[in-house]
Tab-separated table of C-alpha atoms and ligand atoms in Angstrom:
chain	number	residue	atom	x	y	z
A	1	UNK	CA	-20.585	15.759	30.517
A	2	UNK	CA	-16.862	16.159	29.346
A	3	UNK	CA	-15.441	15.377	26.291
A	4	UNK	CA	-12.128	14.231	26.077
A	5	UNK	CA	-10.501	16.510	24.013
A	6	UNK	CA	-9.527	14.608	20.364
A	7	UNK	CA	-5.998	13.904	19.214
A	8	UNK	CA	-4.543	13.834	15.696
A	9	UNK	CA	-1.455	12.315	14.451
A	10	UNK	CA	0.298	11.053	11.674
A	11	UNK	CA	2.346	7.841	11.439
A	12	UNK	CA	4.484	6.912	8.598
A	13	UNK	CA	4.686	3.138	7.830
A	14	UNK	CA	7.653	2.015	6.246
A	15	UNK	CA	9.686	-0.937	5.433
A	16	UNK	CA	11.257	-3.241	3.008
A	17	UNK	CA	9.079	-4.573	0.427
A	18	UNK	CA	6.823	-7.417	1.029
A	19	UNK	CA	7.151	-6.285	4.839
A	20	UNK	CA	3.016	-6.156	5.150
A	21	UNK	CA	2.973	-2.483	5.239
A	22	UNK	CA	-0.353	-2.352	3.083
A	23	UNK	CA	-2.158	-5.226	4.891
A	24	UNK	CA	-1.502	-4.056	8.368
A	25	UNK	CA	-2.807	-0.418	7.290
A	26	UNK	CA	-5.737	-2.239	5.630
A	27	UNK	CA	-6.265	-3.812	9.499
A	28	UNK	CA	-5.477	-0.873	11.435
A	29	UNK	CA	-8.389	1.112	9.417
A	30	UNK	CA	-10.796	-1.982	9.747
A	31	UNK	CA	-11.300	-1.917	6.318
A	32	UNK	CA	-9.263	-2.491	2.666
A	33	UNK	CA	-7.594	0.881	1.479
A	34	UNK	CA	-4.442	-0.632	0.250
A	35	UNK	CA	-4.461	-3.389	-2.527
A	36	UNK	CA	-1.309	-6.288	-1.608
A	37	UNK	CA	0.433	-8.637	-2.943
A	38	UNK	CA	3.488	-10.997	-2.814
A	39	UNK	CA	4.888	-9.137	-5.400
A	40	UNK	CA	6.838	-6.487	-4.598
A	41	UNK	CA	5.789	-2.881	-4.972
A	42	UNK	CA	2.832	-3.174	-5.213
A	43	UNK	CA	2.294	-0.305	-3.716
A	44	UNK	CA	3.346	2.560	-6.157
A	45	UNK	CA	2.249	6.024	-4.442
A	46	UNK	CA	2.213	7.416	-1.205
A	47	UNK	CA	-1.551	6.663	0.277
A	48	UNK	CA	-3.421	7.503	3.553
A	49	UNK	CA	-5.130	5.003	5.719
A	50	UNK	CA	-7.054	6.938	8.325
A	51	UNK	CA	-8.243	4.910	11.594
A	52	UNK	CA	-9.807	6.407	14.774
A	53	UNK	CA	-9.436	4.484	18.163
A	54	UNK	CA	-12.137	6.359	20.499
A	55	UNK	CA	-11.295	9.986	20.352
A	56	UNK	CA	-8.120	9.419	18.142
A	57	UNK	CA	-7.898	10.112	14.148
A	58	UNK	CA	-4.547	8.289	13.295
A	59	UNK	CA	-3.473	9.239	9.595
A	60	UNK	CA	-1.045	6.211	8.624
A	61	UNK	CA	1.085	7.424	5.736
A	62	UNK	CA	1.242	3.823	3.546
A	63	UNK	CA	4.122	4.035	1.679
A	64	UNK	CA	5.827	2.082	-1.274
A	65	UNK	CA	8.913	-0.285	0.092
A	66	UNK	CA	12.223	2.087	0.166
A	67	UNK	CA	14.438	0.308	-2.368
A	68	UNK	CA	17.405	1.271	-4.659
A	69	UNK	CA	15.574	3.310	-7.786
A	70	UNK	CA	16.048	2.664	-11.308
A	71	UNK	CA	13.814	3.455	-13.701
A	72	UNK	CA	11.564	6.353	-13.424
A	73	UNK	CA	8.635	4.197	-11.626
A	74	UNK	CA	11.090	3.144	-9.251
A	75	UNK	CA	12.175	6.799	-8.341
A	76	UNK	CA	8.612	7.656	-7.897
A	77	UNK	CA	7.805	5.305	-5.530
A	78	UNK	CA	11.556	5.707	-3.450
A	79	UNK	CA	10.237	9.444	-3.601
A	80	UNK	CA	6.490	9.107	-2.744
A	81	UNK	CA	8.250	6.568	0.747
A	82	UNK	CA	10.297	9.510	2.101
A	83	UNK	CA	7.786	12.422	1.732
A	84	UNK	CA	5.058	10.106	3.506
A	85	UNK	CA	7.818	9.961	6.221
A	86	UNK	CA	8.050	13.845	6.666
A	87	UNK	CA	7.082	15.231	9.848
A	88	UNK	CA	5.242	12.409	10.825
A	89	UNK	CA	4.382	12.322	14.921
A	90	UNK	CA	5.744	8.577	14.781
A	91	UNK	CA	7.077	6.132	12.443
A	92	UNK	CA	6.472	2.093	12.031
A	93	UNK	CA	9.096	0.135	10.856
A	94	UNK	CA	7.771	-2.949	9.897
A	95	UNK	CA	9.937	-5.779	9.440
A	96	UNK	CA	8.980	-9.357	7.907
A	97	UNK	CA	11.028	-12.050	10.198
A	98	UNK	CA	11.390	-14.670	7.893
A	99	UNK	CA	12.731	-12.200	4.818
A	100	UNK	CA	14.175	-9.621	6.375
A	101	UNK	CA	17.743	-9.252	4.810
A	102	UNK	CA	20.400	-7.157	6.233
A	103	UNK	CA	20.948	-5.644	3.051
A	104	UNK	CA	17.509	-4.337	2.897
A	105	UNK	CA	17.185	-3.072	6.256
A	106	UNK	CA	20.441	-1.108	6.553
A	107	UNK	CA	20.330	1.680	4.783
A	108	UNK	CA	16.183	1.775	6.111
A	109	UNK	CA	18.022	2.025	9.752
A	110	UNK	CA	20.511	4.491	8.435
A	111	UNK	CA	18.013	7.020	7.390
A	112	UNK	CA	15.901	6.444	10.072
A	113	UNK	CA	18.793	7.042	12.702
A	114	UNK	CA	18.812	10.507	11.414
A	115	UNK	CA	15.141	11.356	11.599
A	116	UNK	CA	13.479	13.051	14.734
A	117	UNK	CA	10.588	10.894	15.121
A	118	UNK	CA	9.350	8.487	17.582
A	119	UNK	CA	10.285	4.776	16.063
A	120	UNK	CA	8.584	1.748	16.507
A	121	UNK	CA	9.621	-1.660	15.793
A	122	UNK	CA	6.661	-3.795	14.403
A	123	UNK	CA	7.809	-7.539	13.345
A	124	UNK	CA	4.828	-9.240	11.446
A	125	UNK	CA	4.025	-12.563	10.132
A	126	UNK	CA	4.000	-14.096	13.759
A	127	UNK	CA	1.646	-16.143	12.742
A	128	UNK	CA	4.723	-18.202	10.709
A	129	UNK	CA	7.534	-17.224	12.729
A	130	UNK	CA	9.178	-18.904	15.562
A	131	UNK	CA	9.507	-17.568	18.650
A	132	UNK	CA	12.695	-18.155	19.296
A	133	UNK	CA	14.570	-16.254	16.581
A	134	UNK	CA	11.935	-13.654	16.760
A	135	UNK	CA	13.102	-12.560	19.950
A	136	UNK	CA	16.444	-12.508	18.678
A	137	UNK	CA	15.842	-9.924	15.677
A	138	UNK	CA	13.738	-7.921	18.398
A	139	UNK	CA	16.919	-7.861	20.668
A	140	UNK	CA	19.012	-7.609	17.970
A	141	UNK	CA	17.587	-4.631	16.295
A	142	UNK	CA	17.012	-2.969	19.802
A	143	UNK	CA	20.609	-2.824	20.262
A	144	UNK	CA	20.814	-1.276	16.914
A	145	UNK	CA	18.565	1.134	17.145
A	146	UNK	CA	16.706	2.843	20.135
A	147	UNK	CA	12.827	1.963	19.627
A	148	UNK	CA	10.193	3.349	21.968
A	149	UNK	CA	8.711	0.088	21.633
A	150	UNK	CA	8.326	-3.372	19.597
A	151	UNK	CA	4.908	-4.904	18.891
A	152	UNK	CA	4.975	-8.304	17.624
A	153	UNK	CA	1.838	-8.604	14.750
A	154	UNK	CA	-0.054	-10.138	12.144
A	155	UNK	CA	-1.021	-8.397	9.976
A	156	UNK	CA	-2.697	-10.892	8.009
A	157	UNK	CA	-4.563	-12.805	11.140
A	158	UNK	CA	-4.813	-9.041	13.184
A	159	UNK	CA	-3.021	-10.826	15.843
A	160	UNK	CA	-1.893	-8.217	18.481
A	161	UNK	CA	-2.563	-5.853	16.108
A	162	UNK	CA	-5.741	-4.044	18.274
A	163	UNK	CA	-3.282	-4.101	21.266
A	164	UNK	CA	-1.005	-2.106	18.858
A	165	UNK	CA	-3.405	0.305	17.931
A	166	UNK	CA	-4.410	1.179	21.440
A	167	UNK	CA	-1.163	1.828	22.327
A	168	UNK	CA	-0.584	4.000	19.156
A	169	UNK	CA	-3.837	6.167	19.616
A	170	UNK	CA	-2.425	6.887	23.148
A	171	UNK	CA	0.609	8.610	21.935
A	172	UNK	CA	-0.774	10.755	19.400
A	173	UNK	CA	-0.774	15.287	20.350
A	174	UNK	CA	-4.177	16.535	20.858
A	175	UNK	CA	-5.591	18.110	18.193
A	176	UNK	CA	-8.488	18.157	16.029
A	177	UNK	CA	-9.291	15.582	13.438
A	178	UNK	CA	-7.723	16.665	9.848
A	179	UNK	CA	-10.408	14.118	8.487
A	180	UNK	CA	-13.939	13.455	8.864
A	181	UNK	CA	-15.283	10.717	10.625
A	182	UNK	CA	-16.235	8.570	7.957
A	183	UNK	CA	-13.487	8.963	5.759
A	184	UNK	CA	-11.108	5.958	5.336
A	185	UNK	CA	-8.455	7.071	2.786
A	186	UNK	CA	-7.397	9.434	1.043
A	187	UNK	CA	-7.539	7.732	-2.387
A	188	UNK	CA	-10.556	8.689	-4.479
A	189	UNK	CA	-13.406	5.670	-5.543
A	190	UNK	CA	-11.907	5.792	-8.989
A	191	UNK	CA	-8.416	5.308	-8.039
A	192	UNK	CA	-9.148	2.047	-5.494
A	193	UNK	CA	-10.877	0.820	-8.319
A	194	UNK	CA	-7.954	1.104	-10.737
A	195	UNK	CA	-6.157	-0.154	-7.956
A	196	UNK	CA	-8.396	-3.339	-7.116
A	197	UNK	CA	-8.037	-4.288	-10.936
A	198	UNK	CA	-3.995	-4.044	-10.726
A	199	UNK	CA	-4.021	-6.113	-7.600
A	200	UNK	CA	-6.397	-9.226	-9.466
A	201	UNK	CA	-3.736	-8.645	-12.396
A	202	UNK	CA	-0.875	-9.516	-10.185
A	203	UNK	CA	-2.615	-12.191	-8.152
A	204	UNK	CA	-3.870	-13.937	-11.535
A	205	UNK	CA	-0.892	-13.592	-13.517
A	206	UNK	CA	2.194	-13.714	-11.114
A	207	UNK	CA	4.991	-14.126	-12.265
A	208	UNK	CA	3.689	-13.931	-16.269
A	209	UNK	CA	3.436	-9.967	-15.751
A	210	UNK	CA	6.499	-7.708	-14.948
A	211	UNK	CA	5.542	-5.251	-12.189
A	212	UNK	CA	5.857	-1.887	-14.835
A	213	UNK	CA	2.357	-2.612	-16.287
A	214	UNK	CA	-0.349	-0.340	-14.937
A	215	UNK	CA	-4.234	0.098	-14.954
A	216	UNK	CA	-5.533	3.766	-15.877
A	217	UNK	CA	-9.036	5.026	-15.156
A	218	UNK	CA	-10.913	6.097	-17.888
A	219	UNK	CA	-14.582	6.325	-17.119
A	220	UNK	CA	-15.954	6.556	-13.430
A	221	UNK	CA	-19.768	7.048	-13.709
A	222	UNK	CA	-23.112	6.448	-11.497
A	223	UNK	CA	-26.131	4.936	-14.139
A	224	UNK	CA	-29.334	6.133	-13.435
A	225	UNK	CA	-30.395	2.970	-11.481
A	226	UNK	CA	-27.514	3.483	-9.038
A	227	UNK	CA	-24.789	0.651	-10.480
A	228	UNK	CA	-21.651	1.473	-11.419
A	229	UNK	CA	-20.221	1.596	-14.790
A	230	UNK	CA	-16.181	1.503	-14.881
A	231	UNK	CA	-14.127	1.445	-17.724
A	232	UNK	CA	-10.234	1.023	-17.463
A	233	UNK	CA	-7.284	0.356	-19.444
A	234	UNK	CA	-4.654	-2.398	-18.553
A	235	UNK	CA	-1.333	-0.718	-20.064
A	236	UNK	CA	1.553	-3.384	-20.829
A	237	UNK	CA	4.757	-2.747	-21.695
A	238	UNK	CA	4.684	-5.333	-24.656
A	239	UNK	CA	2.763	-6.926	-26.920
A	240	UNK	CA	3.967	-10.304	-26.119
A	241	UNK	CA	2.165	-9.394	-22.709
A	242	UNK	CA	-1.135	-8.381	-23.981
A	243	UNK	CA	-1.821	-11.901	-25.018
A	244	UNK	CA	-0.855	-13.263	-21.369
A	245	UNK	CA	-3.319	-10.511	-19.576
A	246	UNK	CA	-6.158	-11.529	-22.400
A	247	UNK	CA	-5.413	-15.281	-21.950
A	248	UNK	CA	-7.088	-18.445	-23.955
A	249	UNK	CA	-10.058	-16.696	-26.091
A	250	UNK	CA	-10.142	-13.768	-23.736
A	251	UNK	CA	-10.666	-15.988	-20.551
A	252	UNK	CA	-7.864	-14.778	-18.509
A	253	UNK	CA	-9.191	-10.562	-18.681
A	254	UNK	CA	-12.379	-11.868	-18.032
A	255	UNK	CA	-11.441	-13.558	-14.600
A	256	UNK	CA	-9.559	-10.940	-13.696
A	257	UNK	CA	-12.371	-8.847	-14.360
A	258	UNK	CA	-15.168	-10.558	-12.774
A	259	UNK	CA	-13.010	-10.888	-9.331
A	260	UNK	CA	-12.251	-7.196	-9.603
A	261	UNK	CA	-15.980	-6.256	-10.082
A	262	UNK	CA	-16.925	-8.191	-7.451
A	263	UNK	CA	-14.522	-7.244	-5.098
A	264	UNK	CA	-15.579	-3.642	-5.995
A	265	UNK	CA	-19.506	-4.249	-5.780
A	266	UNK	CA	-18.917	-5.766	-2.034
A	267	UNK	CA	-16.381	-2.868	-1.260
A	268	UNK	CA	-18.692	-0.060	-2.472
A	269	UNK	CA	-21.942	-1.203	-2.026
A	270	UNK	CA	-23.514	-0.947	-5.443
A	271	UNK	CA	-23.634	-2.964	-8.668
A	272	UNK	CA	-20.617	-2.367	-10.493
A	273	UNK	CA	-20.249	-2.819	-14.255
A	274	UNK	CA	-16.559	-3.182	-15.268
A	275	UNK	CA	-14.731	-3.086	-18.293
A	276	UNK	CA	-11.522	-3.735	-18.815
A	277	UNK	CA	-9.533	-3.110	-22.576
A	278	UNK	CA	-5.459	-4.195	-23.109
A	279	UNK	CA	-3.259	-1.624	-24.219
A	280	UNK	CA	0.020	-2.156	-25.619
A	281	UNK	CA	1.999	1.085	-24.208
A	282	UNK	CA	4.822	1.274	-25.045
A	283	UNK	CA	7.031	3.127	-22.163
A	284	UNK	CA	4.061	4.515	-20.304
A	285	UNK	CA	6.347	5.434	-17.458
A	286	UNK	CA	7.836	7.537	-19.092
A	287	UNK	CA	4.872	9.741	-20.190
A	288	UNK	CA	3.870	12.365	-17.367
A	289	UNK	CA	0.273	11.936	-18.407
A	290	UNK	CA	-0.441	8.728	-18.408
A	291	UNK	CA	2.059	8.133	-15.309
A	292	UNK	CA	0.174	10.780	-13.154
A	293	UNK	CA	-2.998	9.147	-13.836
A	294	UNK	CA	-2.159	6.299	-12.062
A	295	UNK	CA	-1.885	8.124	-9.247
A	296	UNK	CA	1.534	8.791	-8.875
A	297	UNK	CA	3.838	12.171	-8.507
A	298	UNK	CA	5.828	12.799	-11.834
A	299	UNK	CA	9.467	13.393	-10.299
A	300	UNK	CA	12.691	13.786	-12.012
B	401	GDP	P1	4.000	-4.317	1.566
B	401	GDP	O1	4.782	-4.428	0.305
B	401	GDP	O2	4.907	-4.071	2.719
B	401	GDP	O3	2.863	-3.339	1.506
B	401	GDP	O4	3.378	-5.773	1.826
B	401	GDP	P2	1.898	-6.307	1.611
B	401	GDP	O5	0.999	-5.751	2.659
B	401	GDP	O6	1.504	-6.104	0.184
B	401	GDP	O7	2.106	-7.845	1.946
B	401	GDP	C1	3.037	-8.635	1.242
B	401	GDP	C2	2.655	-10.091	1.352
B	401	GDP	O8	2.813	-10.547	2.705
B	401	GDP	C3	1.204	-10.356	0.980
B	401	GDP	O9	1.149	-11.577	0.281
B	401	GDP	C4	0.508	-10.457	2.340
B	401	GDP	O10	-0.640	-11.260	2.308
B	401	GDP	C5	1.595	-11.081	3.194
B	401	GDP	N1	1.449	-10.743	4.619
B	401	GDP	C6	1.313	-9.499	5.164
B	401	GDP	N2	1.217	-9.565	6.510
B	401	GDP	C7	1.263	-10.878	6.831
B	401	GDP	C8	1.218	-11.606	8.088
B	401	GDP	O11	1.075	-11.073	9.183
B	401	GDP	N3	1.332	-12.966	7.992
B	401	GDP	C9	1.487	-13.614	6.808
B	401	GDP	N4	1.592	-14.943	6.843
B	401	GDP	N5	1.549	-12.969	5.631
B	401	GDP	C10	1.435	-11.624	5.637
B	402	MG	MG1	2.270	-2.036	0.022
């Protein structure tokens, strides 16, 4: 019998915030490896999805929105979106229809003019877009830029998304697989986990919570009968906001708790004891330690 020979590749998926970069990564691995949100940046550090179609390991580079940086957080995250875009064999630019605002996809075009890469146009969210001025951006941004091809998506539904993937695998250099078979991500157990927590914060809270707070791991470790027992902290960046995470008599931590655990229980496969304490801290972006424990790159 002959084997086809495998192929290897790396694609970069990038876009404005809010564009569905995490959720269609999520769908092209088949399983979740990216927490999302309708908050923007949710996404802080540069993370690998890794789907195989047939004899094809795709490494999709997930990658924080590319945005104007402020604060330190904010450089991080512009930082950790370009390096995930370095020598990638092709790169996704994902656009959201409905939000997509000139001023947010310019200077993404600008840089990616300059780049070497393969580019493909992905507009999401068809499932609430119209068709009619969906063809238009895809004309519209084909005259802007030459794309080896558009895909039309949702992320959220997987519509077209398998067609997508297909088509991706197909271009990707033989090689052999950087990854093993079964591995999904890049991010360890301990990090997702963190992760899963700061994605029930935002979904729970909204609005109530700026986007600088942050959950660090502290204790990761297997009990004897096989469960789970997770401790992390939830770091806000003021007092005032350790009430709103705790809620009425502690109810709001402990929602956001028990949806995390259970989320994490169904994700890992075990029984998963979680706890969660409040910390008020003060400026934690701006202390390496603490910063590169939540899994992002300390950069000047
Ligand atoms: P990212 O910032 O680009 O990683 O975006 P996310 O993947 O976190 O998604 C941002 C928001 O858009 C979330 O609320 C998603 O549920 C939503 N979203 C993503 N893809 C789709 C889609 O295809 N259709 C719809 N209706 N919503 C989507
Ligand atoms: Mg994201």
């Amino acid at each position: 019998m002959i084997e086809a020979p495998t192929k290897c590749g790396v694609v970069a998926v990038i876009g404005a915030p809010n564009a569905g970069k995490s959720t269609l990564v999520n769908q092209l691995v088949g399983q979740k490896v990216a927490i999302t949100s309708s908050k923007a940046q949710t996404t802080r550090a540069r993370m690998l999805g890794i789907a195989l179609f047939a004899n094809v390991q795709m490494i999709l580079v997930d990658t924080p929105g590319i945005f104007e940086p402020r604060r330190r957080l904010d450089r991080a995250m512009v930082n950790a979106a370009w390096e995930g875009a370095n020598s990638a064999d092709a790169i996704l630019l994902i656009v959201d229809p409905i939000k997509q605002r000139r001023s947010e996809l310019e200077p993404l075009l600008e840089a990616l003019e300059k780049r070497p890469e393969r580019k493909i146009l992905v507009l999401n969210k068809v499932d609430k877009t119209k068709k009619e001025p969906l063809l238009e951006l895809a004309q519209e941004m084909s005259q802007r830029m030459d794309f080896e091809e558009v895909f039309f998506v949702s992320a959220l539904t997987g519509d077209g998304v398998a067609e997508m993937k297909e088509a991706l695998a197909e271009t990707m250099p033989e090689g052999v697989w950087m990854y093993p078979e079964d591995q999904v991500s890049d991010v360890s157990e301990r990090l997702l986990a963190a992760e899963i927590t700061r994605e029930q914060l935002y979904r729970q809270l909204h609005d109530e919570l700026p986007y600088d707070s942050a959950v660090r791991p502290e204790l990761y470790q297997h009990r004897p009968d096989g469960s789970l027992e997770i401790h992390q902290q939830i770091l806000v960046a003021r007092e005032s906001q350790r009430a709103i995470v705790l809620g009425k008599g502690g109810a709001r931590i402990k929602a956001i708790g028990e949806a995390a655990r259970m989320e994490l229980a169904e994700l890992l496969g075990v029984k998963v004891h979680l706890f969660l304490h409040v910390k008020h801290a003060d400026k934690w972006s701006e202390d390496k330690e603490m910063f590169e424990e939540t899994g992002l790159d300390w950069v000047r």
